[in-house]
PDB file of C-alpha atoms in Angstrom:
ATOM      1  CA  MET A  23      65.861  -8.665 -49.681  1.00  0.00           C
ATOM      2  CA  ALA A  24      64.861 -10.475 -46.474  1.00  0.00           C
ATOM      3  CA  ALA A  25      65.011 -14.233 -46.153  1.00  0.00           C
ATOM      4  CA  GLN A  26      61.897 -16.158 -47.090  1.00  0.00           C
ATOM      5  CA  LEU A  27      60.538 -19.360 -45.614  1.00  0.00           C
ATOM      6  CA  LEU A  28      59.512 -21.742 -48.384  1.00  0.00           C
ATOM      7  CA  SER A  29      57.135 -24.583 -47.574  1.00  0.00           C
ATOM      8  CA  GLU A  30      56.469 -27.795 -49.473  1.00  0.00           C
ATOM      9  CA  ARG A  31      54.196 -30.607 -48.344  1.00  0.00           C
ATOM     10  CA  ARG A  32      55.363 -34.134 -49.170  1.00  0.00           C
ATOM     11  CA  GLY A  33      52.713 -36.534 -47.959  1.00  0.00           C
ATOM     12  CA  ARG A  34      52.790 -36.473 -44.150  1.00  0.00           C
ATOM     13  CA  VAL A  35      56.065 -34.495 -44.124  1.00  0.00           C
ATOM     14  CA  LEU A  36      56.415 -30.701 -44.317  1.00  0.00           C
ATOM     15  CA  LEU A  37      59.683 -29.381 -45.773  1.00  0.00           C
ATOM     16  CA  LEU A  38      60.525 -25.820 -44.643  1.00  0.00           C
ATOM     17  CA  THR A  39      63.407 -24.016 -46.357  1.00  0.00           C
ATOM     18  CA  ILE A  40      65.119 -20.840 -45.140  1.00  0.00           C
ATOM     19  CA  SER A  41      65.827 -19.038 -48.406  1.00  0.00           C
ATOM     20  CA  GLN A  42      68.298 -16.228 -48.910  1.00  0.00           C
ATOM     21  CA  PRO A  43      71.215 -18.063 -50.530  1.00  0.00           C
ATOM     22  CA  ALA A  44      73.118 -14.877 -51.454  1.00  0.00           C
ATOM     23  CA  LEU A  45      73.626 -14.273 -47.709  1.00  0.00           C
ATOM     24  CA  ARG A  46      73.972 -17.921 -46.650  1.00  0.00           C
ATOM     25  CA  ASN A  47      70.301 -17.889 -45.653  1.00  0.00           C
ATOM     26  CA  ALA A  48      70.884 -15.249 -42.983  1.00  0.00           C
ATOM     27  CA  LEU A  49      68.071 -14.880 -40.476  1.00  0.00           C
ATOM     28  CA  HIS A  50      65.728 -11.906 -40.641  1.00  0.00           C
ATOM     29  CA  PRO A  51      63.055 -10.829 -38.136  1.00  0.00           C
ATOM     30  CA  SER A  52      60.344 -10.998 -40.809  1.00  0.00           C
ATOM     31  CA  LEU A  53      60.929 -14.759 -40.917  1.00  0.00           C
ATOM     32  CA  TYR A  54      60.245 -15.484 -37.261  1.00  0.00           C
ATOM     33  CA  PRO A  55      56.442 -15.098 -36.973  1.00  0.00           C
ATOM     34  CA  GLU A  56      55.883 -17.137 -40.146  1.00  0.00           C
ATOM     35  CA  ALA A  57      58.108 -19.942 -38.913  1.00  0.00           C
ATOM     36  CA  THR A  58      56.361 -19.934 -35.538  1.00  0.00           C
ATOM     37  CA  GLN A  59      52.983 -20.200 -37.223  1.00  0.00           C
ATOM     38  CA  HIS A  60      54.026 -23.260 -39.249  1.00  0.00           C
ATOM     39  CA  PHE A  61      55.027 -25.162 -36.118  1.00  0.00           C
ATOM     40  CA  ARG A  62      52.004 -24.060 -34.113  1.00  0.00           C
ATOM     41  CA  ALA A  63      49.670 -25.033 -36.966  1.00  0.00           C
ATOM     42  CA  ALA A  64      50.906 -28.621 -36.646  1.00  0.00           C
ATOM     43  CA  VAL A  65      48.890 -28.938 -33.433  1.00  0.00           C
ATOM     44  CA  GLU A  66      45.622 -28.875 -35.391  1.00  0.00           C
ATOM     45  CA  ASP A  67      46.835 -30.809 -38.452  1.00  0.00           C
ATOM     46  CA  ASP A  68      46.523 -34.538 -37.759  1.00  0.00           C
ATOM     47  CA  SER A  69      47.600 -35.280 -41.330  1.00  0.00           C
ATOM     48  CA  LEU A  70      51.100 -33.946 -40.562  1.00  0.00           C
ATOM     49  CA  GLY A  71      53.621 -36.445 -39.209  1.00  0.00           C
ATOM     50  CA  ALA A  72      57.028 -34.718 -39.288  1.00  0.00           C
ATOM     51  CA  ILE A  73      58.776 -31.479 -40.283  1.00  0.00           C
ATOM     52  CA  VAL A  74      62.192 -31.050 -41.938  1.00  0.00           C
ATOM     53  CA  LEU A  75      63.932 -27.653 -41.716  1.00  0.00           C
ATOM     54  CA  CYS A  76      66.758 -26.885 -44.147  1.00  0.00           C
ATOM     55  CA  GLY A  77      68.514 -24.035 -45.959  1.00  0.00           C
ATOM     56  CA  ASP A  78      68.344 -23.093 -49.608  1.00  0.00           C
ATOM     57  CA  GLY A  79      71.397 -24.198 -51.568  1.00  0.00           C
ATOM     58  CA  ALA A  80      74.851 -24.788 -50.114  1.00  0.00           C
ATOM     59  CA  HIS A  81      74.229 -23.660 -46.520  1.00  0.00           C
ATOM     60  CA  PHE A  82      71.774 -24.196 -43.684  1.00  0.00           C
ATOM     61  CA  CYS A  83      71.878 -20.734 -42.111  1.00  0.00           C
ATOM     62  CA  GLY A  84      74.635 -18.197 -41.575  1.00  0.00           C
ATOM     63  CA  GLY A  85      72.959 -16.624 -38.529  1.00  0.00           C
ATOM     64  CA  GLY A  86      72.000 -12.986 -38.096  1.00  0.00           C
ATOM     65  CA  ASP A  87      72.778 -10.219 -40.574  1.00  0.00           C
ATOM     66  CA  LEU A  88      75.496  -8.111 -38.937  1.00  0.00           C
ATOM     67  CA  ARG A  89      74.577  -5.067 -41.016  1.00  0.00           C
ATOM     68  CA  ARG A  90      71.086  -5.165 -39.547  1.00  0.00           C
ATOM     69  CA  LEU A  91      72.506  -5.601 -36.043  1.00  0.00           C
ATOM     70  CA  GLN A  92      74.854  -2.654 -36.562  1.00  0.00           C
ATOM     71  CA  GLN A  93      71.912  -0.503 -37.595  1.00  0.00           C
ATOM     72  CA  GLN A  94      69.885  -1.777 -34.644  1.00  0.00           C
ATOM     73  CA  ARG A  95      72.546  -0.416 -32.270  1.00  0.00           C
ATOM     74  CA  THR A  96      71.442   3.109 -33.220  1.00  0.00           C
ATOM     75  CA  GLN A  97      67.842   2.375 -32.216  1.00  0.00           C
ATOM     76  CA  ALA A  98      66.070   1.716 -28.934  1.00  0.00           C
ATOM     77  CA  GLU A  99      66.784  -1.540 -27.092  1.00  0.00           C
ATOM     78  CA  ALA A 100      63.054  -2.287 -26.925  1.00  0.00           C
ATOM     79  CA  GLY A 101      63.002  -3.048 -30.631  1.00  0.00           C
ATOM     80  CA  GLN A 102      65.746  -5.657 -30.349  1.00  0.00           C
ATOM     81  CA  LEU A 103      64.042  -7.222 -27.332  1.00  0.00           C
ATOM     82  CA  GLN A 104      60.893  -7.688 -29.422  1.00  0.00           C
ATOM     83  CA  ILE A 105      62.915  -9.231 -32.258  1.00  0.00           C
ATOM     84  CA  LEU A 106      64.550 -11.742 -29.921  1.00  0.00           C
ATOM     85  CA  ASP A 107      61.230 -12.605 -28.314  1.00  0.00           C
ATOM     86  CA  ALA A 108      59.907 -13.418 -31.787  1.00  0.00           C
ATOM     87  CA  LEU A 109      62.953 -15.613 -32.530  1.00  0.00           C
ATOM     88  CA  HIS A 110      62.522 -17.398 -29.215  1.00  0.00           C
ATOM     89  CA  ASP A 111      58.825 -17.940 -29.935  1.00  0.00           C
ATOM     90  CA  TRP A 112      59.959 -19.839 -33.058  1.00  0.00           C
ATOM     91  CA  VAL A 113      62.404 -21.998 -31.099  1.00  0.00           C
ATOM     92  CA  GLU A 114      59.820 -22.699 -28.420  1.00  0.00           C
ATOM     93  CA  ALA A 115      57.223 -23.569 -31.074  1.00  0.00           C
ATOM     94  CA  MET A 116      59.566 -26.246 -32.459  1.00  0.00           C
ATOM     95  CA  ARG A 117      59.911 -27.810 -29.019  1.00  0.00           C
ATOM     96  CA  ALA A 118      56.136 -27.698 -28.436  1.00  0.00           C
ATOM     97  CA  CYS A 119      55.342 -28.977 -31.928  1.00  0.00           C
ATOM     98  CA  PRO A 120      53.580 -32.358 -31.618  1.00  0.00           C
ATOM     99  CA  VAL A 121      55.567 -34.009 -34.434  1.00  0.00           C
ATOM    100  CA  PRO A 122      59.308 -34.695 -34.804  1.00  0.00           C
ATOM    101  CA  VAL A 123      61.285 -31.762 -36.210  1.00  0.00           C
ATOM    102  CA  ILE A 124      64.510 -32.596 -38.073  1.00  0.00           C
ATOM    103  CA  ALA A 125      67.192 -30.087 -39.081  1.00  0.00           C
ATOM    104  CA  ALA A 126      68.966 -30.987 -42.347  1.00  0.00           C
ATOM    105  CA  VAL A 127      72.298 -29.156 -42.318  1.00  0.00           C
ATOM    106  CA  GLU A 128      74.484 -28.569 -45.355  1.00  0.00           C
ATOM    107  CA  GLY A 129      77.409 -26.155 -45.333  1.00  0.00           C
ATOM    108  CA  ALA A 130      77.362 -23.586 -42.532  1.00  0.00           C
ATOM    109  CA  ALA A 131      75.175 -23.437 -39.448  1.00  0.00           C
ATOM    110  CA  ALA A 132      76.523 -20.346 -37.725  1.00  0.00           C
ATOM    111  CA  GLY A 133      75.407 -18.238 -34.782  1.00  0.00           C
ATOM    112  CA  GLY A 134      71.623 -18.114 -34.757  1.00  0.00           C
ATOM    113  CA  GLY A 135      71.584 -20.749 -37.476  1.00  0.00           C
ATOM    114  CA  PHE A 136      73.371 -23.167 -35.148  1.00  0.00           C
ATOM    115  CA  SER A 137      70.939 -22.240 -32.363  1.00  0.00           C
ATOM    116  CA  VAL A 138      67.919 -22.899 -34.584  1.00  0.00           C
ATOM    117  CA  ALA A 139      69.344 -26.282 -35.623  1.00  0.00           C
ATOM    118  CA  LEU A 140      69.812 -27.170 -31.946  1.00  0.00           C
ATOM    119  CA  GLY A 141      66.196 -26.169 -31.344  1.00  0.00           C
ATOM    120  CA  CYS A 142      65.041 -29.006 -33.588  1.00  0.00           C
ATOM    121  CA  ASP A 143      64.449 -32.462 -32.125  1.00  0.00           C
ATOM    122  CA  LEU A 144      66.951 -34.202 -34.384  1.00  0.00           C
ATOM    123  CA  ILE A 145      69.853 -33.137 -36.627  1.00  0.00           C
ATOM    124  CA  VAL A 146      71.084 -34.705 -39.864  1.00  0.00           C
ATOM    125  CA  ALA A 147      74.329 -33.098 -41.080  1.00  0.00           C
ATOM    126  CA  ALA A 148      76.370 -33.496 -44.227  1.00  0.00           C
ATOM    127  CA  GLN A 149      79.894 -34.836 -43.735  1.00  0.00           C
ATOM    128  CA  ASP A 150      81.378 -31.469 -44.682  1.00  0.00           C
ATOM    129  CA  ALA A 151      78.917 -29.341 -42.676  1.00  0.00           C
ATOM    130  CA  ARG A 152      80.437 -26.814 -40.300  1.00  0.00           C
ATOM    131  CA  PHE A 153      78.941 -25.457 -37.086  1.00  0.00           C
ATOM    132  CA  VAL A 154      80.068 -22.394 -35.165  1.00  0.00           C
ATOM    133  CA  MET A 155      78.802 -20.433 -32.172  1.00  0.00           C
ATOM    134  CA  SER A 156      80.380 -17.279 -33.518  1.00  0.00           C
ATOM    135  CA  TYR A 157      78.821 -14.799 -31.090  1.00  0.00           C
ATOM    136  CA  VAL A 158      81.839 -14.361 -28.832  1.00  0.00           C
ATOM    137  CA  ARG A 159      84.022 -13.365 -31.790  1.00  0.00           C
ATOM    138  CA  ILE A 160      81.955 -10.215 -32.271  1.00  0.00           C
ATOM    139  CA  GLY A 161      81.452  -9.483 -28.586  1.00  0.00           C
ATOM    140  CA  LEU A 162      78.005 -11.054 -28.248  1.00  0.00           C
ATOM    141  CA  SER A 163      76.421 -13.785 -26.167  1.00  0.00           C
ATOM    142  CA  PRO A 164      74.094 -16.374 -27.764  1.00  0.00           C
ATOM    143  CA  ASP A 165      70.462 -16.036 -28.735  1.00  0.00           C
ATOM    144  CA  GLY A 166      67.966 -18.471 -30.246  1.00  0.00           C
ATOM    145  CA  GLY A 167      68.318 -20.879 -27.325  1.00  0.00           C
ATOM    146  CA  GLY A 168      71.894 -21.848 -28.148  1.00  0.00           C
ATOM    147  CA  SER A 169      73.200 -21.639 -24.591  1.00  0.00           C
ATOM    148  CA  ASP A 170      70.167 -23.520 -23.261  1.00  0.00           C
ATOM    149  CA  ALA A 171      70.447 -26.343 -25.807  1.00  0.00           C
ATOM    150  CA  LEU A 172      74.180 -26.818 -25.266  1.00  0.00           C
ATOM    151  CA  ALA A 173      73.931 -26.636 -21.471  1.00  0.00           C
ATOM    152  CA  ARG A 174      71.183 -29.274 -21.454  1.00  0.00           C
ATOM    153  CA  ALA A 175      72.946 -31.630 -23.864  1.00  0.00           C
ATOM    154  CA  LEU A 176      76.601 -31.371 -22.789  1.00  0.00           C
ATOM    155  CA  PRO A 177      78.826 -31.189 -19.723  1.00  0.00           C
ATOM    156  CA  PRO A 178      79.589 -27.546 -18.827  1.00  0.00           C
ATOM    157  CA  GLN A 179      83.152 -27.855 -20.109  1.00  0.00           C
ATOM    158  CA  ALA A 180      82.042 -28.962 -23.597  1.00  0.00           C
ATOM    159  CA  ALA A 181      79.274 -26.350 -23.814  1.00  0.00           C
ATOM    160  CA  LEU A 182      81.634 -23.579 -22.707  1.00  0.00           C
ATOM    161  CA  GLU A 183      84.290 -24.693 -25.181  1.00  0.00           C
ATOM    162  CA  LEU A 184      81.879 -24.251 -28.080  1.00  0.00           C
ATOM    163  CA  LEU A 185      80.595 -20.916 -26.760  1.00  0.00           C
ATOM    164  CA  LEU A 186      83.834 -19.341 -25.486  1.00  0.00           C
ATOM    165  CA  ASP A 187      86.166 -20.394 -28.321  1.00  0.00           C
ATOM    166  CA  GLY A 188      83.755 -19.583 -31.142  1.00  0.00           C
ATOM    167  CA  ASP A 189      85.738 -21.963 -33.353  1.00  0.00           C
ATOM    168  CA  VAL A 190      84.316 -23.896 -36.278  1.00  0.00           C
ATOM    169  CA  THR A 191      83.255 -27.419 -35.282  1.00  0.00           C
ATOM    170  CA  THR A 192      82.808 -30.354 -37.624  1.00  0.00           C
ATOM    171  CA  ALA A 193      79.713 -32.490 -37.971  1.00  0.00           C
ATOM    172  CA  GLN A 194      81.810 -35.471 -36.870  1.00  0.00           C
ATOM    173  CA  ARG A 195      82.772 -33.766 -33.579  1.00  0.00           C
ATOM    174  CA  LEU A 196      79.152 -32.892 -32.841  1.00  0.00           C
ATOM    175  CA  HIS A 197      78.118 -36.432 -33.726  1.00  0.00           C
ATOM    176  CA  ALA A 198      80.627 -37.744 -31.195  1.00  0.00           C
ATOM    177  CA  LEU A 199      79.191 -35.340 -28.600  1.00  0.00           C
ATOM    178  CA  GLY A 200      75.677 -36.570 -29.333  1.00  0.00           C
ATOM    179  CA  LEU A 201      74.371 -33.297 -30.809  1.00  0.00           C
ATOM    180  CA  VAL A 202      74.190 -34.528 -34.401  1.00  0.00           C
ATOM    181  CA  ASN A 203      72.180 -37.712 -34.910  1.00  0.00           C
ATOM    182  CA  ARG A 204      73.196 -38.778 -38.405  1.00  0.00           C
ATOM    183  CA  ILE A 205      75.952 -37.955 -40.889  1.00  0.00           C
ATOM    184  CA  ALA A 206      75.027 -37.863 -44.589  1.00  0.00           C
ATOM    185  CA  PRO A 207      77.187 -37.653 -47.715  1.00  0.00           C
ATOM    186  CA  PRO A 208      77.724 -34.071 -48.921  1.00  0.00           C
ATOM    187  CA  GLY A 209      74.601 -32.805 -50.653  1.00  0.00           C
ATOM    188  CA  GLN A 210      72.426 -35.555 -49.175  1.00  0.00           C
ATOM    189  CA  ALA A 211      71.422 -34.096 -45.797  1.00  0.00           C
ATOM    190  CA  VAL A 212      67.926 -33.092 -46.946  1.00  0.00           C
ATOM    191  CA  ALA A 213      67.268 -36.401 -48.699  1.00  0.00           C
ATOM    192  CA  THR A 214      68.464 -38.309 -45.627  1.00  0.00           C
ATOM    193  CA  ALA A 215      66.354 -36.176 -43.296  1.00  0.00           C
ATOM    194  CA  LEU A 216      63.271 -36.557 -45.508  1.00  0.00           C
ATOM    195  CA  ALA A 217      63.636 -40.334 -45.584  1.00  0.00           C
ATOM    196  CA  TRP A 218      63.898 -40.381 -41.790  1.00  0.00           C
ATOM    197  CA  ALA A 219      60.969 -37.986 -41.483  1.00  0.00           C
ATOM    198  CA  GLU A 220      58.785 -40.176 -43.698  1.00  0.00           C
ATOM    199  CA  ARG A 221      59.531 -43.177 -41.482  1.00  0.00           C
ATOM    200  CA  LEU A 222      58.752 -41.228 -38.313  1.00  0.00           C
ATOM    201  CA  ALA A 223      55.624 -39.751 -39.883  1.00  0.00           C
ATOM    202  CA  ALA A 224      54.242 -43.241 -40.359  1.00  0.00           C
ATOM    203  CA  GLY A 225      54.477 -43.847 -36.607  1.00  0.00           C
ATOM    204  CA  PRO A 226      52.009 -43.160 -33.783  1.00  0.00           C
ATOM    205  CA  ARG A 227      51.684 -39.355 -33.625  1.00  0.00           C
ATOM    206  CA  VAL A 228      50.144 -39.100 -30.149  1.00  0.00           C
ATOM    207  CA  ALA A 229      52.755 -41.400 -28.609  1.00  0.00           C
ATOM    208  CA  GLN A 230      55.536 -39.449 -30.319  1.00  0.00           C
ATOM    209  CA  GLN A 231      54.121 -36.190 -28.976  1.00  0.00           C
ATOM    210  CA  ARG A 232      54.102 -37.597 -25.444  1.00  0.00           C
ATOM    211  CA  ILE A 233      57.687 -38.813 -25.847  1.00  0.00           C
ATOM    212  CA  LYS A 234      58.780 -35.318 -26.946  1.00  0.00           C
ATOM    213  CA  GLN A 235      57.036 -33.766 -23.955  1.00  0.00           C
ATOM    214  CA  LEU A 236      58.647 -36.211 -21.524  1.00  0.00           C
ATOM    215  CA  VAL A 237      62.162 -35.703 -22.860  1.00  0.00           C
ATOM    216  CA  HIS A 238      62.012 -31.913 -23.117  1.00  0.00           C
ATOM    217  CA  ALA A 239      60.528 -31.528 -19.635  1.00  0.00           C
ATOM    218  CA  ALA A 240      62.759 -34.067 -17.883  1.00  0.00           C
ATOM    219  CA  ARG A 241      65.592 -31.740 -16.879  1.00  0.00           C
ATOM    220  CA  GLY A 242      63.207 -29.308 -15.262  1.00  0.00           C
ATOM    221  CA  ARG A 243      61.684 -31.959 -13.021  1.00  0.00           C
ATOM    222  CA  GLY A 244      62.768 -33.957 -10.031  1.00  0.00           C
ATOM    223  CA  HIS A 245      63.152 -37.718 -10.449  1.00  0.00           C
ATOM    224  CA  ARG A 246      59.803 -38.552  -8.829  1.00  0.00           C
ATOM    225  CA  ALA A 247      57.949 -35.934 -10.886  1.00  0.00           C
ATOM    226  CA  GLN A 248      59.411 -37.382 -14.079  1.00  0.00           C
ATOM    227  CA  LEU A 249      58.389 -40.898 -13.040  1.00  0.00           C
ATOM    228  CA  ASP A 250      54.862 -39.633 -12.389  1.00  0.00           C
ATOM    229  CA  ALA A 251      54.797 -37.939 -15.800  1.00  0.00           C
ATOM    230  CA  GLU A 252      55.950 -41.178 -17.432  1.00  0.00           C
ATOM    231  CA  ARG A 253      53.249 -43.084 -15.570  1.00  0.00           C
ATOM    232  CA  ASP A 254      50.491 -40.733 -16.704  1.00  0.00           C
ATOM    233  CA  ALA A 255      51.680 -40.685 -20.312  1.00  0.00           C
ATOM    234  CA  PHE A 256      51.970 -44.480 -20.417  1.00  0.00           C
ATOM    235  CA  VAL A 257      48.468 -45.050 -19.077  1.00  0.00           C
ATOM    236  CA  ALA A 258      46.988 -42.468 -21.446  1.00  0.00           C
ATOM    237  CA  SER A 259      48.767 -44.157 -24.355  1.00  0.00           C
ATOM    238  CA  LEU A 260      47.810 -47.674 -23.293  1.00  0.00           C
ATOM    239  CA  TYR A 261      44.105 -46.892 -23.406  1.00  0.00           C
ATOM    240  CA  GLY A 262      44.343 -44.969 -26.692  1.00  0.00           C
ATOM    241  CA  PRO A 263      43.757 -46.303 -30.223  1.00  0.00           C
ATOM    242  CA  GLU A 264      47.443 -46.223 -31.214  1.00  0.00           C
ATOM    243  CA  ALA A 265      48.442 -48.751 -28.566  1.00  0.00           C
ATOM    244  CA  GLY A 266      45.433 -50.881 -29.513  1.00  0.00           C
ATOM    245  CA  GLU A 267      46.659 -51.066 -33.097  1.00  0.00           C
ATOM    246  CA  GLY A 268      50.332 -51.433 -32.168  1.00  0.00           C
ATOM    247  CA  ILE A 269      49.798 -54.292 -29.717  1.00  0.00           C
ATOM    248  CA  ALA A 270      47.357 -56.092 -32.009  1.00  0.00           C
ATOM    249  CA  ALA A 271      49.762 -55.800 -34.947  1.00  0.00           C
ATOM    250  CA  PHE A 272      52.637 -57.185 -32.879  1.00  0.00           C
ATOM    251  CA  LEU A 273      50.569 -60.161 -31.716  1.00  0.00           C
ATOM    252  CA  ASP A 274      49.299 -60.729 -35.270  1.00  0.00           C
ATOM    253  CA  LYS A 275      52.882 -60.525 -36.615  1.00  0.00           C
ATOM    254  CA  ARG A 276      52.039 -57.703 -39.037  1.00  0.00           C
ATOM    255  CA  LYS A 277      53.115 -54.099 -39.528  1.00  0.00           C
ATOM    256  CA  PRO A 278      50.920 -51.613 -37.641  1.00  0.00           C
ATOM    257  CA  THR A 279      48.920 -48.999 -39.548  1.00  0.00           C
ATOM    258  CA  TYR A 280      48.564 -45.768 -37.585  1.00  0.00           C
ATOM    259  CA  HIS A 281      47.258 -43.506 -40.326  1.00  0.00           C
ATOM    260  CA  ALA A 282      44.785 -43.912 -43.181  1.00  0.00           C
ATOM    261  CA  PRO A 283      46.487 -44.210 -46.590  1.00  0.00           C
TER     262      PRO A 283
END
């Protein structure tokens, strides 16, 4: 049975759960278009403020199903190219999503599961969570944006260590490297991520979207182009209703209200 993507709305937060616990929530191509649609739909849903992505049960995601990949080797390459394009559409949709996306990692985040977690904006990991870029151990290179995320976030030596060794890495090591934002007690990653998501969801959505766009585009721009992008985003924000409320609330010494109750 292929993995399912379960969705649950909690106020302004959407909880998405990769569900196939018998196989450590292994990824399946049938999952990718549905996941992409959830993140793209956020563009039109002003009532949504944040998304939390987690796995069902003890693990986040064990990556791709090797039995499926073995079978794929007997078929035309074009089919696998289409599958990877669909996976990469999902990862790109998370980056383009206008609201913060938080990965809540319990247990294993392996291979494509690690890549998908890195594709989120923020990562909350349980103390005993384990991460591994296991591709090299079976003669593969990464997919799901893993190489891109690590190369952008880390010095080449650190990124290559994770990719070339293929060894299991602790949440604490990734926290020290800046890849994991927060460490939670075992079994509390989802609860911690949801609490953070609720706080972010109460914030100014348009400003948060502009911040995401600035950060994700920064490495592809020259310094002057990034300064110009910051200028344009700042001016657009300043003359928008969120800044009007935020500045007024600060001057009035009260908490700002960005969304109707």
